[in-house]
JSON list of C-alpha atoms in Angstrom, two decimals:
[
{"chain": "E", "resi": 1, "resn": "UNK", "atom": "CA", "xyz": [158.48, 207.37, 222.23]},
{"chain": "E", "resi": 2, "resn": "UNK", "atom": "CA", "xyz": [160.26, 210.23, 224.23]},
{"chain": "E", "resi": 3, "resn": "UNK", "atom": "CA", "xyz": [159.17, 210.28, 228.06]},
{"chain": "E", "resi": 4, "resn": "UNK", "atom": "CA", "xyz": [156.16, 212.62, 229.29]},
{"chain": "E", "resi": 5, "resn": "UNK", "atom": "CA", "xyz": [158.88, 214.83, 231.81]},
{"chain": "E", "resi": 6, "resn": "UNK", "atom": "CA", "xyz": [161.00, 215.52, 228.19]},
{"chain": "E", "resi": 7, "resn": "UNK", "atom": "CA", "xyz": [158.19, 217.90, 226.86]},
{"chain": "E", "resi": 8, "resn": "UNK", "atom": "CA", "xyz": [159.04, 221.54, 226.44]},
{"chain": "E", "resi": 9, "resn": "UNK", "atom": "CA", "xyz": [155.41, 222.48, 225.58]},
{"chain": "E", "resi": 10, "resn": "UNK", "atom": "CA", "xyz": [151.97, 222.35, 223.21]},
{"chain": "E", "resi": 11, "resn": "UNK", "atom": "CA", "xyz": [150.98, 223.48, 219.73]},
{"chain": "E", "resi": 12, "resn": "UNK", "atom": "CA", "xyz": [148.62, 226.41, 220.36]},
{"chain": "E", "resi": 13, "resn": "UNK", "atom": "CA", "xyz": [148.63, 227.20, 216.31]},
{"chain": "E", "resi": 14, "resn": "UNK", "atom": "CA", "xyz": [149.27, 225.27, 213.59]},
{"chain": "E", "resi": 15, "resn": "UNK", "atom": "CA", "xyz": [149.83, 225.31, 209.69]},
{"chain": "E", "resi": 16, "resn": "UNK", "atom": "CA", "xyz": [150.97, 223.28, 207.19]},
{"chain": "E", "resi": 17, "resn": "UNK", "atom": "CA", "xyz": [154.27, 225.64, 206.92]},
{"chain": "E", "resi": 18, "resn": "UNK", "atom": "CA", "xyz": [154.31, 226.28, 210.34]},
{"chain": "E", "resi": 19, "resn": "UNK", "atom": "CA", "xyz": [153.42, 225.99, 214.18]},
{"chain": "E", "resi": 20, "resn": "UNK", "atom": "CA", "xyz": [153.34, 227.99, 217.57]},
{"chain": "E", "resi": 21, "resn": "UNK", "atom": "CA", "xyz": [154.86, 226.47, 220.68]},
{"chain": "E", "resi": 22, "resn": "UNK", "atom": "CA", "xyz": [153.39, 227.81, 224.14]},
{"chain": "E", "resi": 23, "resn": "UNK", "atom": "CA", "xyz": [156.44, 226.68, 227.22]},
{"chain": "E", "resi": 24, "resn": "UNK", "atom": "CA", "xyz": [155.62, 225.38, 230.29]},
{"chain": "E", "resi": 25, "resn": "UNK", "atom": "CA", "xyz": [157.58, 226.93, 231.61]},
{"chain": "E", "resi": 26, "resn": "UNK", "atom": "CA", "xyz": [158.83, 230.82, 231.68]},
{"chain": "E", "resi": 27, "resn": "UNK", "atom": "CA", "xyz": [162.18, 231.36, 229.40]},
{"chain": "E", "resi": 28, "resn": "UNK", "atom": "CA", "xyz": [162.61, 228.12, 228.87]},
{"chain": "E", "resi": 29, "resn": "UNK", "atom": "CA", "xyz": [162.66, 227.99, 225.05]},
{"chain": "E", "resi": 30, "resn": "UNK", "atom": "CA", "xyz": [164.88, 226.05, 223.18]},
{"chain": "E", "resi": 31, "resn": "UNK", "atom": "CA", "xyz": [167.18, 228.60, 220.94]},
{"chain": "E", "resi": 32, "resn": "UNK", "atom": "CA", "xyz": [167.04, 230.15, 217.66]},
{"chain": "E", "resi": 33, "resn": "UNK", "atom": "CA", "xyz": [167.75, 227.01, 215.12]},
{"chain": "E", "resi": 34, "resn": "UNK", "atom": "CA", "xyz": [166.78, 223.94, 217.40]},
{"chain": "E", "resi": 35, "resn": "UNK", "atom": "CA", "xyz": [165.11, 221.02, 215.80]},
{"chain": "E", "resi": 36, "resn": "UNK", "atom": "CA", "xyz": [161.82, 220.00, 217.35]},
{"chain": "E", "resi": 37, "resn": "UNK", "atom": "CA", "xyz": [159.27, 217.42, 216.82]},
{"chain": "E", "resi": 38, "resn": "UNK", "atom": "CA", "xyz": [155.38, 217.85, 217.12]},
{"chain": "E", "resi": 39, "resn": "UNK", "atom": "CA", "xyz": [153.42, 215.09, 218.15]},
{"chain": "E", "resi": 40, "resn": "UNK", "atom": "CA", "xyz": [154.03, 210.92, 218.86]},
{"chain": "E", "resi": 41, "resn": "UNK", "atom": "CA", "xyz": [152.22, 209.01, 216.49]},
{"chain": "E", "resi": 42, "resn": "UNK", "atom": "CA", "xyz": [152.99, 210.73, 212.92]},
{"chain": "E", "resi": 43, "resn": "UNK", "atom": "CA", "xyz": [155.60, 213.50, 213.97]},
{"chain": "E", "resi": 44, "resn": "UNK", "atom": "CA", "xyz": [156.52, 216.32, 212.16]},
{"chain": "E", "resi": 45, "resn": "UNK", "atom": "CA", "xyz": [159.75, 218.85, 212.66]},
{"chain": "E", "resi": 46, "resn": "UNK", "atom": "CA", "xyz": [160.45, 221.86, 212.51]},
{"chain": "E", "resi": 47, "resn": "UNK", "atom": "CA", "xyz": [163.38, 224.54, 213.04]},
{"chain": "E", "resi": 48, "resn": "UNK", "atom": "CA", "xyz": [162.91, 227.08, 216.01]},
{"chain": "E", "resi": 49, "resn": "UNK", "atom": "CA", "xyz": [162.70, 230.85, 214.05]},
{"chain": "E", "resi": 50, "resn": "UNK", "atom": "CA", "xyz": [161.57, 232.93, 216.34]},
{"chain": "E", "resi": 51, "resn": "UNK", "atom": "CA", "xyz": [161.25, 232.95, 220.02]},
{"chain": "E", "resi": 52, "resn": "UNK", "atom": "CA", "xyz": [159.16, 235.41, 222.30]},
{"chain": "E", "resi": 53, "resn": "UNK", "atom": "CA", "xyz": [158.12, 236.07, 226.06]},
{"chain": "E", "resi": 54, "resn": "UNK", "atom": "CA", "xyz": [155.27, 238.41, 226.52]},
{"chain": "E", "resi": 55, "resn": "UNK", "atom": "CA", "xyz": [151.52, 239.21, 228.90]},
{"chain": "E", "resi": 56, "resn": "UNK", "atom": "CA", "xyz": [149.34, 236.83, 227.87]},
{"chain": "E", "resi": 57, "resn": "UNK", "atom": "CA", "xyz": [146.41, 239.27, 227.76]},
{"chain": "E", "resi": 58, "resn": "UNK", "atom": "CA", "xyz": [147.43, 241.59, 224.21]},
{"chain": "E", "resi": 59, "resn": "UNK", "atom": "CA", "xyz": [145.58, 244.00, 225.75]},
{"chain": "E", "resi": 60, "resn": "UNK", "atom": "CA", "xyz": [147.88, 244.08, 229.22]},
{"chain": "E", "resi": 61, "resn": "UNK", "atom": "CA", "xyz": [151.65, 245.08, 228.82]},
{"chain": "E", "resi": 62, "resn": "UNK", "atom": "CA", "xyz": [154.33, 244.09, 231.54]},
{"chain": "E", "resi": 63, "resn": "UNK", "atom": "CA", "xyz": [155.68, 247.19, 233.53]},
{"chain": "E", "resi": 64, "resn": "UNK", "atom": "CA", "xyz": [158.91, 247.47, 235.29]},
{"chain": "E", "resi": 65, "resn": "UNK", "atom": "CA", "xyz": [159.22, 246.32, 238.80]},
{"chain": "E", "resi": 66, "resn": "UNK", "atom": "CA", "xyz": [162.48, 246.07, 240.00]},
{"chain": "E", "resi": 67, "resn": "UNK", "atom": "CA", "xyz": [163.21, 249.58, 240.82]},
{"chain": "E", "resi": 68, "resn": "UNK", "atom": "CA", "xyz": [163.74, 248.65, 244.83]},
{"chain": "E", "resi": 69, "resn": "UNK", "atom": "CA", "xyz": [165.23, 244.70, 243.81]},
{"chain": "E", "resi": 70, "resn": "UNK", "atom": "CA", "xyz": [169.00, 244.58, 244.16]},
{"chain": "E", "resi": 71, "resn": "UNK", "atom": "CA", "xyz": [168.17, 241.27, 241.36]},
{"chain": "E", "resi": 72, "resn": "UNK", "atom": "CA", "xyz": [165.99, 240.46, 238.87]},
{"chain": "E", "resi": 73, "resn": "UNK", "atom": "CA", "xyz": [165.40, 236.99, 240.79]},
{"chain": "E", "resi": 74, "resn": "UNK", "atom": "CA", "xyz": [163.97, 239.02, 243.82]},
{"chain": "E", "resi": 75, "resn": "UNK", "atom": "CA", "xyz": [161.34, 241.05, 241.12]},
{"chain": "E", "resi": 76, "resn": "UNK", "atom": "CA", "xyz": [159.98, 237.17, 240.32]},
{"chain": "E", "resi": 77, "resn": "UNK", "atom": "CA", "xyz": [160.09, 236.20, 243.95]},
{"chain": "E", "resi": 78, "resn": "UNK", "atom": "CA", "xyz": [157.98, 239.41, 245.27]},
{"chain": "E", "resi": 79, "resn": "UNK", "atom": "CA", "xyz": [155.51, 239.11, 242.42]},
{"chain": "E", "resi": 80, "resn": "UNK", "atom": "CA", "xyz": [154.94, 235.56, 242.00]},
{"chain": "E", "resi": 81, "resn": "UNK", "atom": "CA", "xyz": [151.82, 236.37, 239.76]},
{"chain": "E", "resi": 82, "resn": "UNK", "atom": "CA", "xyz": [153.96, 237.19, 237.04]},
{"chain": "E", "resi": 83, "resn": "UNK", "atom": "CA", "xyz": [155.06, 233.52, 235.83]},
{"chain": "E", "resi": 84, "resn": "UNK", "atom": "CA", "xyz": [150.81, 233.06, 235.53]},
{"chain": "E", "resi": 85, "resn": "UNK", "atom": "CA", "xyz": [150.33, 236.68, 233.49]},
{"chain": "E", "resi": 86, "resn": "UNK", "atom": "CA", "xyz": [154.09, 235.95, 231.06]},
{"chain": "E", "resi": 87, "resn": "UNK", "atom": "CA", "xyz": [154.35, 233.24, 228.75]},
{"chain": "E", "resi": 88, "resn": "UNK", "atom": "CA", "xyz": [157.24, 231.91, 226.33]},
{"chain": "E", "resi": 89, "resn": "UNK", "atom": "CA", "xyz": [156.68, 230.97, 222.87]},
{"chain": "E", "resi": 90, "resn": "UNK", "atom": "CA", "xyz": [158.19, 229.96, 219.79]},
{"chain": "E", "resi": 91, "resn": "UNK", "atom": "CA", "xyz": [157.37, 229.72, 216.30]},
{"chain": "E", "resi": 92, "resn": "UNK", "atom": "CA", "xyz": [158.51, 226.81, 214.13]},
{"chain": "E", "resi": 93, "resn": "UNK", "atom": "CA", "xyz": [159.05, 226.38, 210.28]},
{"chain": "E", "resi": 94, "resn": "UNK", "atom": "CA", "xyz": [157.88, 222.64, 209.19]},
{"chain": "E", "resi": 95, "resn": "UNK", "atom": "CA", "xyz": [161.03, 221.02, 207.88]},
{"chain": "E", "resi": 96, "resn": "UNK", "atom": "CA", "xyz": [159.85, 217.76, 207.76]},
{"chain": "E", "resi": 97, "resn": "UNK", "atom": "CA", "xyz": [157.71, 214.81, 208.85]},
{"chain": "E", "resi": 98, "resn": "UNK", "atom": "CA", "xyz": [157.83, 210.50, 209.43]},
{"chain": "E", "resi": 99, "resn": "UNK", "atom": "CA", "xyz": [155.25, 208.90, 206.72]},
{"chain": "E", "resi": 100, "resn": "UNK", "atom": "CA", "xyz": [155.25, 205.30, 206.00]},
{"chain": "E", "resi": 101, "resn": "UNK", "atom": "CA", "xyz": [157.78, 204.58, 208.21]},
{"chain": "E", "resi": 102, "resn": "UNK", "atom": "CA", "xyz": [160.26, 207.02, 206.76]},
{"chain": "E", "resi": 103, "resn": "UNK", "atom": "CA", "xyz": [161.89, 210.82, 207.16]},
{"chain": "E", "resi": 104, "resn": "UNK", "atom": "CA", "xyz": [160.46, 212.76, 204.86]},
{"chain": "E", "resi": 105, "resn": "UNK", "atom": "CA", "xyz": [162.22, 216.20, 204.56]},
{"chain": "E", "resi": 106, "resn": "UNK", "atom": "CA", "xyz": [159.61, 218.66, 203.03]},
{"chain": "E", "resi": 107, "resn": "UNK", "atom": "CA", "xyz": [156.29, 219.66, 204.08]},
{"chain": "E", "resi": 108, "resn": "UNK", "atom": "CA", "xyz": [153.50, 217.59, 205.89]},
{"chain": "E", "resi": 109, "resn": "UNK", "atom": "CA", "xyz": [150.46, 217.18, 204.16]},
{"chain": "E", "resi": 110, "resn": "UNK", "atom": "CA", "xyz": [148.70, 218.03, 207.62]},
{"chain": "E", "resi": 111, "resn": "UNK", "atom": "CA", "xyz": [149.67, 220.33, 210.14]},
{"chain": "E", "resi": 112, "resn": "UNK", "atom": "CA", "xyz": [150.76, 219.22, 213.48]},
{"chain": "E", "resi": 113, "resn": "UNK", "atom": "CA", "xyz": [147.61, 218.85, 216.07]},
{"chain": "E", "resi": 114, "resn": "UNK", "atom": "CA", "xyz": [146.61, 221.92, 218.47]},
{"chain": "E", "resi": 115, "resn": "UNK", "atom": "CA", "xyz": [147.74, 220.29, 221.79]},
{"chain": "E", "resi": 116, "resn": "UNK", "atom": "CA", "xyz": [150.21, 218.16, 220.78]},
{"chain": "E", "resi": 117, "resn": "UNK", "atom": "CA", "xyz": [153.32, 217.54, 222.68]},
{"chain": "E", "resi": 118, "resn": "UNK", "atom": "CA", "xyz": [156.47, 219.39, 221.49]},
{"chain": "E", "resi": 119, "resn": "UNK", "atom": "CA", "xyz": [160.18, 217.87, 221.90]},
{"chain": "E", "resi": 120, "resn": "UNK", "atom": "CA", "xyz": [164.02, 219.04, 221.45]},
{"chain": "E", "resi": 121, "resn": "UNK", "atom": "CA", "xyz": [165.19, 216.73, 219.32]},
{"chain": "E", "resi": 122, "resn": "UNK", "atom": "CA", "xyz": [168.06, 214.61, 221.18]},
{"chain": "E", "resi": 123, "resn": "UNK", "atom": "CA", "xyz": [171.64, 214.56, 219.41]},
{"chain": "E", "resi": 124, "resn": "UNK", "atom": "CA", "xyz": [170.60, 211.05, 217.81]},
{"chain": "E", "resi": 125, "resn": "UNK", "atom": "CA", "xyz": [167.36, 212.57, 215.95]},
{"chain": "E", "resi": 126, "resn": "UNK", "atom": "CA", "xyz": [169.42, 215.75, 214.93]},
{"chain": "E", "resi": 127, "resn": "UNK", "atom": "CA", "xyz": [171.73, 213.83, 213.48]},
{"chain": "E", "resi": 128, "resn": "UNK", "atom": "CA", "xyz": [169.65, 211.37, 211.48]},
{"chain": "E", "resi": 129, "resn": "UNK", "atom": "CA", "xyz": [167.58, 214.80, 210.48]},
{"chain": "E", "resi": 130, "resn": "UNK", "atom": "CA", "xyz": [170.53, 216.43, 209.39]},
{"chain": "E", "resi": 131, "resn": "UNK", "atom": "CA", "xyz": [172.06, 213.91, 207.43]},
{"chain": "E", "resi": 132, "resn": "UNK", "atom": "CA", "xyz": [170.59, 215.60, 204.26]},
{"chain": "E", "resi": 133, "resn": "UNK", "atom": "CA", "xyz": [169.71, 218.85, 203.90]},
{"chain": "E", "resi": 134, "resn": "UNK", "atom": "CA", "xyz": [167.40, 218.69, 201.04]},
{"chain": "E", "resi": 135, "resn": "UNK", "atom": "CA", "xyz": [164.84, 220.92, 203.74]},
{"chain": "E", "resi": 136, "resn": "UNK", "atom": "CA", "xyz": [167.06, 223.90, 203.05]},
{"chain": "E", "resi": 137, "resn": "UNK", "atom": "CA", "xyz": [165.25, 225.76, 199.91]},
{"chain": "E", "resi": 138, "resn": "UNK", "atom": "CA", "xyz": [162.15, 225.15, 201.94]},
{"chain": "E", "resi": 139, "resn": "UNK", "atom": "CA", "xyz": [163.63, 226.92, 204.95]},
{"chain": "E", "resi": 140, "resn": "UNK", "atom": "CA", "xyz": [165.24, 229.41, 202.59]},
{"chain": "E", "resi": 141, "resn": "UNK", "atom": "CA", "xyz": [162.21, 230.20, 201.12]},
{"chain": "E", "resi": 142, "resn": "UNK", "atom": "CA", "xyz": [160.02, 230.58, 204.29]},
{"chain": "E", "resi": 143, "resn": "UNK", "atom": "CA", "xyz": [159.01, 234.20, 205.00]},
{"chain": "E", "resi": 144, "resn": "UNK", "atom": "CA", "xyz": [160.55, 234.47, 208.29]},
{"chain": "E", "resi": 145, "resn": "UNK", "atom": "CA", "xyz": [162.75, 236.91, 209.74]},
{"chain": "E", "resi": 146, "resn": "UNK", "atom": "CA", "xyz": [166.55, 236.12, 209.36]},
{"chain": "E", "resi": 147, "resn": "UNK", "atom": "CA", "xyz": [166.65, 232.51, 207.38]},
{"chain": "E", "resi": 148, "resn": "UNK", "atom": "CA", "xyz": [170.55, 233.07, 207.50]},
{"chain": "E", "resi": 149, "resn": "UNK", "atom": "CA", "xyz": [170.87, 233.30, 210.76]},
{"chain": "E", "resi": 150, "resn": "UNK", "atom": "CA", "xyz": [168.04, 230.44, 211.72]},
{"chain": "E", "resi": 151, "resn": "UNK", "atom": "CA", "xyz": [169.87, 227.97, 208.88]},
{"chain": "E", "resi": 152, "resn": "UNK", "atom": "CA", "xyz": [173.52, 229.12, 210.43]},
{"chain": "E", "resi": 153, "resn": "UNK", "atom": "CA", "xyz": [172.58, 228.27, 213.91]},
{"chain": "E", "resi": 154, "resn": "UNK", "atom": "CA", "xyz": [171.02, 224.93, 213.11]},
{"chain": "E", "resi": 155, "resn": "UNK", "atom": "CA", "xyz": [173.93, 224.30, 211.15]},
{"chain": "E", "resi": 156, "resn": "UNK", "atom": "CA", "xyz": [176.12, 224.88, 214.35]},
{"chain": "E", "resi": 157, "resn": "UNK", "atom": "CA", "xyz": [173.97, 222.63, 216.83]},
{"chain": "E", "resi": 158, "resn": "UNK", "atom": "CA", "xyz": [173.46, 219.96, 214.06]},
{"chain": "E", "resi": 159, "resn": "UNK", "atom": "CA", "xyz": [177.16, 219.89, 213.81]},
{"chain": "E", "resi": 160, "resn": "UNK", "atom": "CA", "xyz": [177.63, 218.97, 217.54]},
{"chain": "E", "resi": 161, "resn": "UNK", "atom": "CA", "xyz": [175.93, 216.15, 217.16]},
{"chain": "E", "resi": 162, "resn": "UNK", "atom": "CA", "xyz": [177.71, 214.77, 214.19]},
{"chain": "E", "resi": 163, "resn": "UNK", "atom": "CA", "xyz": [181.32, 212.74, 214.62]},
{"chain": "E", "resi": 164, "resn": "UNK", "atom": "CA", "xyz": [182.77, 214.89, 212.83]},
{"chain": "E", "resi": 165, "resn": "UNK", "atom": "CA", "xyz": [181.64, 218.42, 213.21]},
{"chain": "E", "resi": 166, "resn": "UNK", "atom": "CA", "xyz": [183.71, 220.33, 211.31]},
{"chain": "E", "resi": 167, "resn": "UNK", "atom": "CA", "xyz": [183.15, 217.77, 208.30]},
{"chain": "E", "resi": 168, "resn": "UNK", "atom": "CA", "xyz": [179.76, 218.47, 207.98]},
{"chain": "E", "resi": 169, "resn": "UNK", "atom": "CA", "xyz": [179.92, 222.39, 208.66]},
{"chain": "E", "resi": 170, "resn": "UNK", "atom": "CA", "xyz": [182.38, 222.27, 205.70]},
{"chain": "E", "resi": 171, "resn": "UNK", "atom": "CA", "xyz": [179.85, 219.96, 203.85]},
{"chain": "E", "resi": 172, "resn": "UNK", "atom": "CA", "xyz": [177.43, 222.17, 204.64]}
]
């Protein structure tokens, strides 16, 4: 079980193809392609395809304030309000799940719980994940934004965590 301090957020919305990640904390996503797991008891993964910071009132844009701040640093340290009235999200395509005691690659049959704990998969996990591929179509076929460039940038951080890297990009 990963430790409490490891979590990078909570499911706020959830599908069975899909779930939304609300951060902690401000920009701190994980990037474009990351594996993540929902959840302790029955998790289920995802890939990272889409990433967003915006007001979290719809109805309330951000405006500019840094027109006298030499750095954009100083424009979060003279309106401190501003890490309570942003948030960072990401949206997650469901790659995967553990059932009976095993990986399965494809779909859950239930979506991850609103409120459950979110992870970055650790180079161990992303390796074991990545060992076959057989998620791909289902990635392919997801109606998301770029699937090329979500599937080539998991590619690239799976690949770090293999022994081999170039091996498996090649394999790939």
């Amino acid at each position: 079980m990963p430790e409490p301090n490891s979590r990078i957020g909570e499911v706020v919305e959830a599908s069975t193809a899909g779930f939304i990640t609300q951060c902690y904390r401000l920009y701190e996503a994980p990037p474009l392609g990351s594996l993540v797991r929902s959840g302790d008891d029955a998790p289920i993964y995802g890939i990272i395809h889409e990433v967003a910071t915006r007001s979290m009132d719809p109805a309330r844009h951000p405006i500019p304030r840094g027109q006298d701040q030499d750095t954009e640093e100083a424009v979060y340290l003279s309106n401190p309000q501003l890490s309570r009235l942003l948030l960072t999200e990401f949206r997650s395509v469901v790659v995967g799940h553990q059932s009976d005691g095993g990986l399965r690659r494809y779909v859950a049959p239930l979506p991850p719980r609103i409120h459950s704990f979110v992870y970055r998969c650790p180079d161990n996990e992303l390796q074991t994940f990545s060992s076959s591929l057989e998620f791909l179509p289902a990635l392919l076929a997801a109606p998301i934004g770029a699937p090329d460039d979500v599937i080539a940038s998991f590619l690239r951080q799976a690949s770090a965590s293999h022994p081999e890297p170039e091996r498996f990009l090649v394999e790939a």
